[in-house]
Amino acid sequence: METVLEVRNLQKSYGATEAVRGVSFELRRGEIFGMVGPNGAGKTTAIECLEGLRRPTSGDVRVLGLDPQTAGPALLERLGLQLQQSAIPDRMKVWEALDLFASFYEKSTDWRALAESLGLAEKFNAYFKNLSGGQKQRVFIALALIHDPEVVFLDEISTGLDPQARRAIWDLIFKIREQGKSVFLTTHFMDEAQTLCDRVAIMDHGRIIALDSPNALIQQNRGGERVELELEHPGADVGFLSAIPGVASVTRDGKRVEVRGVGGRLVSAVVRALDANQIDYYNVSSARATLEDVFLKLTGRALRD
Ligand SMILES: Nc1ncnc2c1ncn2[C@@H]1O[C@H](COP(=O)(O)OP(=O)(O)OP(=O)(O)O)[C@@H](O)[C@H]1O
Ligand SMILES: [Mg+2]
């Protein structure tokens, strides 16, 4: 598959702060690639180095075959950028912003249809300062897509959006992929990353600590399934659960038991083993592990920064 973006050993320091400590990956044509990570992990720094907005301390970045530091406006014509922090003058109306941004590019799409698909039709005449947080975010997404770019960068796409707007944006992103374009996004919503992304990089402390498809990350890191139950008798010995084929871990917290493992029949195997050993239990539930489980396992649960 064709590569549209290539990063080799990207590093970026701000004085003594090493925000990005050597990351390498590529983005393929027609791929939705997500970067996730705790606050301060270095996602915005990395994405803005790819966009040419920040100068890397070292490393090699190629976007559509060009170095974004030196490529100039010809490259920007082909990239769509939505930044984590953006601003439009308060006294500018929504339609004026869309019209103005469209005029910056040689190629432009029908911005009305685009903005309408993002639910902005009724706000064309509103001043930017009078939009709600989520409406502002929709404007920024429309501005990023207004010139039909080949590679789209979205830093925190759905922050502040209501569920309808999130879905509308997911649909838009899938449409962009259908057209053979590529999307690089960051998000704090693991369900979003799991649903949208072909591949996800988990970033922590400036490094990529895992990179694969969401399913592969889940399989590699947590086993596929989780079964939870409560024991009638907190003292009951359930050591035999660890011996069930496919079980990766059994954790006990008082009368609560959590079994993780692979294989679609984990829950029935657990229940059969409990019955065979005459252990009383209740509240059995079973769920597939999610990207959020993987994220918390790999980056820890403690709050940082
Ligand atoms: N312009 C700057 N000057 C100095 N330090 C910076 C600057 N921008 C970012 N940093 C620092 O670099 C580190 C990475 O920040 P960055 O914004 O890239 O993180 P992030 O992963 O995007 O976080 P978030 O999820 O909160 O958006 C942080 O420690 C931050 O304080
Ligand atoms: Mg950020």
Tab-separated table of C-alpha atoms and ligand atoms in Angstrom:
chain	number	residue	atom	x	y	z
A	1	MET	CA	0.000	0.000	0.000
A	2	GLU	CA	1.168	3.504	-0.834
A	3	THR	CA	2.642	5.569	1.992
A	4	VAL	CA	1.509	9.204	2.225
A	5	LEU	CA	3.390	10.146	5.367
A	6	GLU	CA	6.587	8.824	6.837
A	7	VAL	CA	8.153	9.728	10.159
A	8	ARG	CA	11.568	8.472	11.246
A	9	ASN	CA	12.869	9.033	14.745
A	10	LEU	CA	11.031	12.317	15.268
A	11	GLN	CA	12.223	14.229	18.309
A	12	LYS	CA	11.054	17.559	19.657
A	13	SER	CA	12.263	19.286	22.818
A	14	TYR	CA	11.146	22.526	24.404
A	15	GLY	CA	14.208	23.497	26.413
A	16	ALA	CA	14.663	20.682	28.900
A	17	THR	CA	11.244	19.160	28.132
A	18	GLU	CA	11.523	16.261	25.718
A	19	ALA	CA	7.966	16.244	24.390
A	20	VAL	CA	8.548	13.721	21.581
A	21	ARG	CA	11.374	11.236	22.073
A	22	GLY	CA	11.910	9.447	18.786
A	23	VAL	CA	8.762	8.211	17.101
A	24	SER	CA	8.579	6.387	13.788
A	25	PHE	CA	5.559	5.292	11.791
A	26	GLU	CA	3.900	5.739	8.453
A	27	LEU	CA	0.431	6.618	7.258
A	28	ARG	CA	-0.920	4.760	4.250
A	29	ARG	CA	-3.238	5.978	1.541
A	30	GLY	CA	-6.842	5.282	2.471
A	31	GLU	CA	-6.020	4.739	6.145
A	32	ILE	CA	-7.478	6.242	9.306
A	33	PHE	CA	-4.648	6.370	11.812
A	34	GLY	CA	-5.245	7.389	15.410
A	35	MET	CA	-2.846	8.589	18.057
A	36	VAL	CA	-4.023	8.302	21.648
A	37	GLY	CA	-2.252	8.996	24.906
A	38	PRO	CA	-2.572	10.759	28.261
A	39	ASN	CA	-2.476	14.565	28.539
A	40	GLY	CA	1.042	15.767	27.821
A	41	ALA	CA	2.082	12.569	26.024
A	42	GLY	CA	3.289	14.599	23.032
A	43	LYS	CA	0.454	14.047	20.533
A	44	THR	CA	-0.110	17.690	19.580
A	45	THR	CA	3.627	18.273	19.364
A	46	ALA	CA	4.006	15.288	17.043
A	47	ILE	CA	1.026	16.157	14.832
A	48	GLU	CA	2.148	19.793	14.534
A	49	CYS	CA	5.617	18.665	13.458
A	50	LEU	CA	3.946	16.589	10.733
A	51	GLU	CA	1.871	19.584	9.680
A	52	GLY	CA	4.965	21.774	9.437
A	53	LEU	CA	3.768	24.075	12.233
A	54	ARG	CA	6.553	23.114	14.641
A	55	ARG	CA	10.150	22.457	13.755
A	56	PRO	CA	11.396	19.045	14.890
A	57	THR	CA	14.565	19.004	16.979
A	58	SER	CA	15.676	16.014	14.928
A	59	GLY	CA	14.301	13.234	12.788
A	60	ASP	CA	12.862	12.937	9.344
A	61	VAL	CA	9.310	13.803	8.274
A	62	ARG	CA	7.943	13.285	4.755
A	63	VAL	CA	4.360	14.178	3.903
A	64	LEU	CA	3.281	13.312	0.350
A	65	GLY	CA	6.979	12.936	-0.359
A	66	LEU	CA	7.845	16.442	0.855
A	67	ASP	CA	9.457	17.933	3.950
A	68	PRO	CA	6.709	20.066	5.536
A	69	GLN	CA	9.324	22.525	6.850
A	70	THR	CA	10.432	23.502	3.360
A	71	ALA	CA	7.557	22.485	1.075
A	72	GLY	CA	5.586	25.728	1.366
A	73	PRO	CA	2.027	26.452	0.201
A	74	ALA	CA	1.903	23.758	-2.484
A	75	LEU	CA	1.854	21.106	0.245
A	76	LEU	CA	-0.661	22.967	2.428
A	77	GLU	CA	-3.058	22.929	-0.508
A	78	ARG	CA	-3.158	19.131	-0.139
A	79	LEU	CA	-3.404	18.936	3.670
A	80	GLY	CA	-6.383	19.580	5.921
A	81	LEU	CA	-5.545	20.835	9.410
A	82	GLN	CA	-7.765	21.026	12.441
A	83	LEU	CA	-5.746	22.189	15.427
A	84	GLN	CA	-6.418	21.481	19.089
A	85	GLN	CA	-6.485	25.226	19.704
A	86	SER	CA	-7.782	27.542	16.995
A	87	ALA	CA	-9.479	30.893	16.815
A	88	ILE	CA	-11.519	32.917	14.385
A	89	PRO	CA	-12.216	36.628	14.936
A	90	ASP	CA	-15.281	37.026	17.151
A	91	ARG	CA	-16.975	39.408	14.730
A	92	MET	CA	-16.679	37.101	11.759
A	93	LYS	CA	-19.791	35.262	10.663
A	94	VAL	CA	-19.747	31.552	10.000
A	95	TRP	CA	-20.388	31.917	6.265
A	96	GLU	CA	-17.689	34.593	6.017
A	97	ALA	CA	-15.141	32.292	7.600
A	98	LEU	CA	-16.083	29.430	5.292
A	99	ASP	CA	-16.009	31.689	2.237
A	100	LEU	CA	-12.712	33.258	3.246
A	101	PHE	CA	-10.982	29.935	3.897
A	102	ALA	CA	-12.317	28.520	0.626
A	103	SER	CA	-10.737	31.472	-1.181
A	104	PHE	CA	-7.290	30.563	0.216
A	105	TYR	CA	-7.151	27.437	-1.884
A	106	GLU	CA	-7.063	26.796	-5.588
A	107	LYS	CA	-9.271	23.780	-5.150
A	108	SER	CA	-12.391	24.194	-3.109
A	109	THR	CA	-15.507	22.179	-2.542
A	110	ASP	CA	-19.081	23.248	-2.023
A	111	TRP	CA	-18.621	24.608	1.494
A	112	ARG	CA	-22.386	25.004	1.975
A	113	ALA	CA	-23.031	21.285	1.548
A	114	LEU	CA	-20.061	20.442	3.762
A	115	ALA	CA	-21.180	22.779	6.552
A	116	GLU	CA	-24.766	21.589	6.250
A	117	SER	CA	-23.617	17.984	6.661
A	118	LEU	CA	-22.059	19.146	9.934
A	119	GLY	CA	-25.354	20.656	11.101
A	120	LEU	CA	-24.285	24.282	10.664
A	121	ALA	CA	-26.985	25.389	8.200
A	122	GLU	CA	-28.845	27.487	10.745
A	123	LYS	CA	-25.690	29.201	11.922
A	124	PHE	CA	-24.329	30.580	8.639
A	125	ASN	CA	-25.281	34.104	9.689
A	126	ALA	CA	-24.197	33.791	13.314
A	127	TYR	CA	-21.103	35.522	14.666
A	128	PHE	CA	-18.387	33.061	15.585
A	129	LYS	CA	-18.301	34.354	19.178
A	130	ASN	CA	-21.992	33.436	19.582
A	131	LEU	CA	-21.545	29.774	18.709
A	132	SER	CA	-21.551	27.081	21.356
A	133	GLY	CA	-18.326	25.169	21.971
A	134	GLY	CA	-19.419	22.211	19.854
A	135	GLN	CA	-20.610	24.461	17.032
A	136	LYS	CA	-17.206	26.167	16.965
A	137	GLN	CA	-15.582	22.762	16.753
A	138	ARG	CA	-17.793	21.876	13.772
A	139	VAL	CA	-16.734	25.075	12.013
A	140	PHE	CA	-13.076	24.146	12.496
A	141	ILE	CA	-13.701	20.692	11.072
A	142	ALA	CA	-15.480	22.204	8.062
A	143	LEU	CA	-12.541	24.593	7.551
A	144	ALA	CA	-10.106	21.671	7.627
A	145	LEU	CA	-12.032	19.866	4.878
A	146	ILE	CA	-13.045	22.831	2.725
A	147	HIS	CA	-10.408	22.280	0.012
A	148	ASP	CA	-10.916	18.528	-0.330
A	149	PRO	CA	-7.462	17.645	1.070
A	150	GLU	CA	-5.631	14.357	0.466
A	151	VAL	CA	-4.323	14.021	4.013
A	152	VAL	CA	-6.394	15.281	6.924
A	153	PHE	CA	-5.025	15.984	10.421
A	154	LEU	CA	-7.566	16.237	13.203
A	155	ASP	CA	-6.260	16.980	16.695
A	156	GLU	CA	-9.035	16.042	19.151
A	157	ILE	CA	-11.880	15.850	16.683
A	158	SER	CA	-14.767	15.337	19.008
A	159	THR	CA	-13.875	17.308	22.102
A	160	GLY	CA	-16.998	19.218	23.119
A	161	LEU	CA	-19.286	17.543	20.587
A	162	ASP	CA	-22.682	16.058	21.341
A	163	PRO	CA	-23.334	12.429	20.318
A	164	GLN	CA	-25.129	13.411	17.086
A	165	ALA	CA	-22.275	15.611	15.962
A	166	ARG	CA	-19.761	12.902	16.830
A	167	ARG	CA	-21.625	10.445	14.628
A	168	ALA	CA	-21.865	12.987	11.805
A	169	ILE	CA	-18.116	13.482	11.981
A	170	TRP	CA	-17.447	9.750	12.064
A	171	ASP	CA	-19.544	9.412	8.893
A	172	LEU	CA	-17.572	12.201	7.280
A	173	ILE	CA	-14.287	10.560	8.206
A	174	PHE	CA	-15.398	7.231	6.757
A	175	LYS	CA	-16.416	9.049	3.560
A	176	ILE	CA	-13.000	10.683	3.373
A	177	ARG	CA	-11.407	7.244	3.588
A	178	GLU	CA	-13.741	5.867	0.919
A	179	GLN	CA	-12.361	8.510	-1.409
A	180	GLY	CA	-8.905	7.009	-0.896
A	181	LYS	CA	-7.718	9.812	1.364
A	182	SER	CA	-5.868	9.461	4.639
A	183	VAL	CA	-6.738	10.694	8.088
A	184	PHE	CA	-4.436	11.206	11.054
A	185	LEU	CA	-6.356	11.966	14.225
A	186	THR	CA	-5.931	12.186	17.946
A	187	THR	CA	-8.697	11.563	20.442
A	188	HIS	CA	-9.252	10.956	24.130
A	189	PHE	CA	-12.267	8.753	23.407
A	190	MET	CA	-11.177	5.144	23.165
A	191	ASP	CA	-14.511	4.031	21.706
A	192	GLU	CA	-13.961	6.562	18.951
A	193	ALA	CA	-10.449	5.316	18.232
A	194	GLN	CA	-11.675	1.718	18.269
A	195	THR	CA	-14.567	2.455	15.892
A	196	LEU	CA	-12.811	4.764	13.473
A	197	CYS	CA	-9.200	3.778	13.215
A	198	ASP	CA	-7.558	1.152	11.053
A	199	ARG	CA	-4.490	1.461	13.252
A	200	VAL	CA	-3.886	3.129	16.570
A	201	ALA	CA	-0.627	4.312	18.121
A	202	ILE	CA	-0.622	4.610	21.894
A	203	MET	CA	1.734	7.363	22.945
A	204	ASP	CA	3.105	7.889	26.426
A	205	HIS	CA	5.892	10.167	27.667
A	206	GLY	CA	6.852	11.095	24.112
A	207	ARG	CA	7.142	7.532	22.818
A	208	ILE	CA	4.897	5.175	20.912
A	209	ILE	CA	4.453	2.235	23.258
A	210	ALA	CA	2.085	0.203	21.046
A	211	LEU	CA	0.915	0.430	17.442
A	212	ASP	CA	-1.489	-1.912	15.693
A	213	SER	CA	-5.116	-2.345	14.684
A	214	PRO	CA	-7.527	-1.925	17.616
A	215	ASN	CA	-8.418	-5.621	17.510
A	216	ALA	CA	-4.796	-6.725	17.501
A	217	LEU	CA	-3.983	-4.399	20.406
A	218	ILE	CA	-6.873	-5.859	22.379
A	219	GLN	CA	-5.870	-9.438	21.612
A	220	GLN	CA	-2.210	-8.829	22.461
A	221	ASN	CA	-2.765	-6.939	25.659
A	222	ARG	CA	-5.759	-8.162	27.479
A	223	GLY	CA	-6.972	-11.402	26.135
A	224	GLY	CA	-10.216	-11.016	24.260
A	225	GLU	CA	-12.843	-11.355	26.945
A	226	ARG	CA	-13.632	-10.462	30.518
A	227	VAL	CA	-16.018	-12.332	32.812
A	228	GLU	CA	-17.076	-10.825	36.126
A	229	LEU	CA	-19.085	-12.438	38.892
A	230	GLU	CA	-19.667	-12.327	42.608
A	231	LEU	CA	-19.308	-15.246	44.973
A	232	GLU	CA	-22.024	-16.105	47.471
A	233	HIS	CA	-19.338	-17.059	49.991
A	234	PRO	CA	-16.398	-14.643	50.001
A	235	GLY	CA	-14.052	-17.344	51.312
A	236	ALA	CA	-14.713	-19.785	48.468
A	237	ASP	CA	-11.612	-21.158	46.736
A	238	VAL	CA	-11.788	-20.576	42.998
A	239	GLY	CA	-8.151	-21.328	42.179
A	240	PHE	CA	-9.359	-23.899	39.633
A	241	LEU	CA	-10.487	-21.072	37.319
A	242	SER	CA	-6.851	-20.378	36.391
A	243	ALA	CA	-6.600	-23.871	34.911
A	244	ILE	CA	-9.369	-23.296	32.338
A	245	PRO	CA	-7.862	-23.335	28.841
A	246	GLY	CA	-7.622	-19.800	27.442
A	247	VAL	CA	-7.715	-18.055	30.815
A	248	ALA	CA	-5.007	-15.393	31.083
A	249	SER	CA	-5.689	-14.036	34.552
A	250	VAL	CA	-8.007	-14.408	37.523
A	251	THR	CA	-8.264	-11.520	39.968
A	252	ARG	CA	-10.052	-11.582	43.263
A	253	ASP	CA	-11.300	-8.610	45.270
A	254	GLY	CA	-13.298	-9.890	48.233
A	255	LYS	CA	-16.266	-11.703	46.753
A	256	ARG	CA	-15.741	-10.158	43.287
A	257	VAL	CA	-13.932	-12.261	40.718
A	258	GLU	CA	-12.670	-11.122	37.327
A	259	VAL	CA	-11.497	-13.647	34.746
A	260	ARG	CA	-9.739	-12.536	31.568
A	261	GLY	CA	-8.917	-14.714	28.657
A	262	VAL	CA	-9.358	-15.533	25.000
A	263	GLY	CA	-11.900	-17.636	23.192
A	264	GLY	CA	-15.577	-16.967	22.659
A	265	ARG	CA	-16.765	-19.486	25.245
A	266	LEU	CA	-14.994	-18.121	28.263
A	267	VAL	CA	-18.194	-17.336	30.153
A	268	SER	CA	-19.678	-20.813	29.752
A	269	ALA	CA	-16.363	-22.459	30.701
A	270	VAL	CA	-16.236	-20.356	33.876
A	271	VAL	CA	-19.834	-21.133	34.797
A	272	ARG	CA	-19.368	-24.860	34.163
A	273	ALA	CA	-16.235	-24.954	36.321
A	274	LEU	CA	-18.030	-23.148	39.166
A	275	ASP	CA	-20.986	-25.557	38.936
A	276	ALA	CA	-18.715	-28.590	38.854
A	277	ASN	CA	-17.024	-27.335	42.031
A	278	GLN	CA	-20.361	-26.480	43.671
A	279	ILE	CA	-19.492	-22.820	44.109
A	280	ASP	CA	-22.480	-20.467	44.439
A	281	TYR	CA	-22.290	-17.225	42.454
A	282	TYR	CA	-24.435	-14.414	41.097
A	283	ASN	CA	-24.232	-11.302	38.885
A	284	VAL	CA	-22.286	-12.982	36.101
A	285	SER	CA	-21.460	-10.640	33.256
A	286	SER	CA	-19.218	-10.949	30.285
A	287	ALA	CA	-17.769	-8.376	27.915
A	288	ARG	CA	-15.152	-8.151	25.244
A	289	ALA	CA	-12.091	-6.200	26.315
A	290	THR	CA	-11.926	-2.745	24.783
A	291	LEU	CA	-9.241	-0.379	23.627
A	292	GLU	CA	-9.832	1.527	26.853
A	293	ASP	CA	-8.740	-1.541	28.839
A	294	VAL	CA	-5.564	-1.707	26.761
A	295	PHE	CA	-4.949	2.019	27.156
A	296	LEU	CA	-5.272	1.875	30.935
A	297	LYS	CA	-3.139	-1.224	31.165
A	298	LEU	CA	-0.303	0.256	29.094
A	299	THR	CA	-0.352	3.835	30.401
A	300	GLY	CA	-1.430	3.189	33.989
A	301	ARG	CA	-4.374	4.567	35.871
A	302	ALA	CA	-2.653	7.248	37.912
A	303	LEU	CA	-3.338	10.853	36.972
A	304	ARG	CA	-0.294	12.669	35.698
A	305	ASP	CA	0.727	16.229	34.771
B	1	LIG	N1	5.113	25.483	23.146
B	1	LIG	C1	5.527	24.744	24.183
B	1	LIG	N2	6.522	25.153	24.987
B	1	LIG	C2	6.961	24.400	26.012
B	1	LIG	N3	6.473	23.178	26.327
B	1	LIG	C3	5.485	22.711	25.566
B	1	LIG	C4	4.945	23.467	24.449
B	1	LIG	N4	3.971	22.721	23.880
B	1	LIG	C5	3.884	21.594	24.593
B	1	LIG	N5	4.792	21.560	25.599
B	1	LIG	C6	5.011	20.466	26.558
B	1	LIG	O1	5.267	19.300	25.799
B	1	LIG	C7	4.620	18.173	26.368
B	1	LIG	C8	3.701	17.539	25.339
B	1	LIG	O2	2.608	18.433	25.067
B	1	LIG	P1	1.547	18.129	23.938
B	1	LIG	O3	0.695	19.326	23.808
B	1	LIG	O4	2.251	17.669	22.717
B	1	LIG	O5	0.751	16.917	24.584
B	1	LIG	P2	-0.609	16.175	24.130
B	1	LIG	O6	-0.308	14.730	24.065
B	1	LIG	O7	-1.149	16.819	22.908
B	1	LIG	O8	-1.564	16.450	25.385
B	1	LIG	P3	-3.155	16.703	25.463
B	1	LIG	O9	-3.803	15.355	25.450
B	1	LIG	O10	-3.329	17.361	26.793
B	1	LIG	O11	-3.534	17.576	24.312
B	1	LIG	C9	3.921	18.671	27.623
B	1	LIG	O12	4.743	18.408	28.715
B	1	LIG	C10	3.786	20.159	27.379
B	1	LIG	O13	3.790	20.862	28.606
B	2	MG	MG	-2.880	17.771	22.462
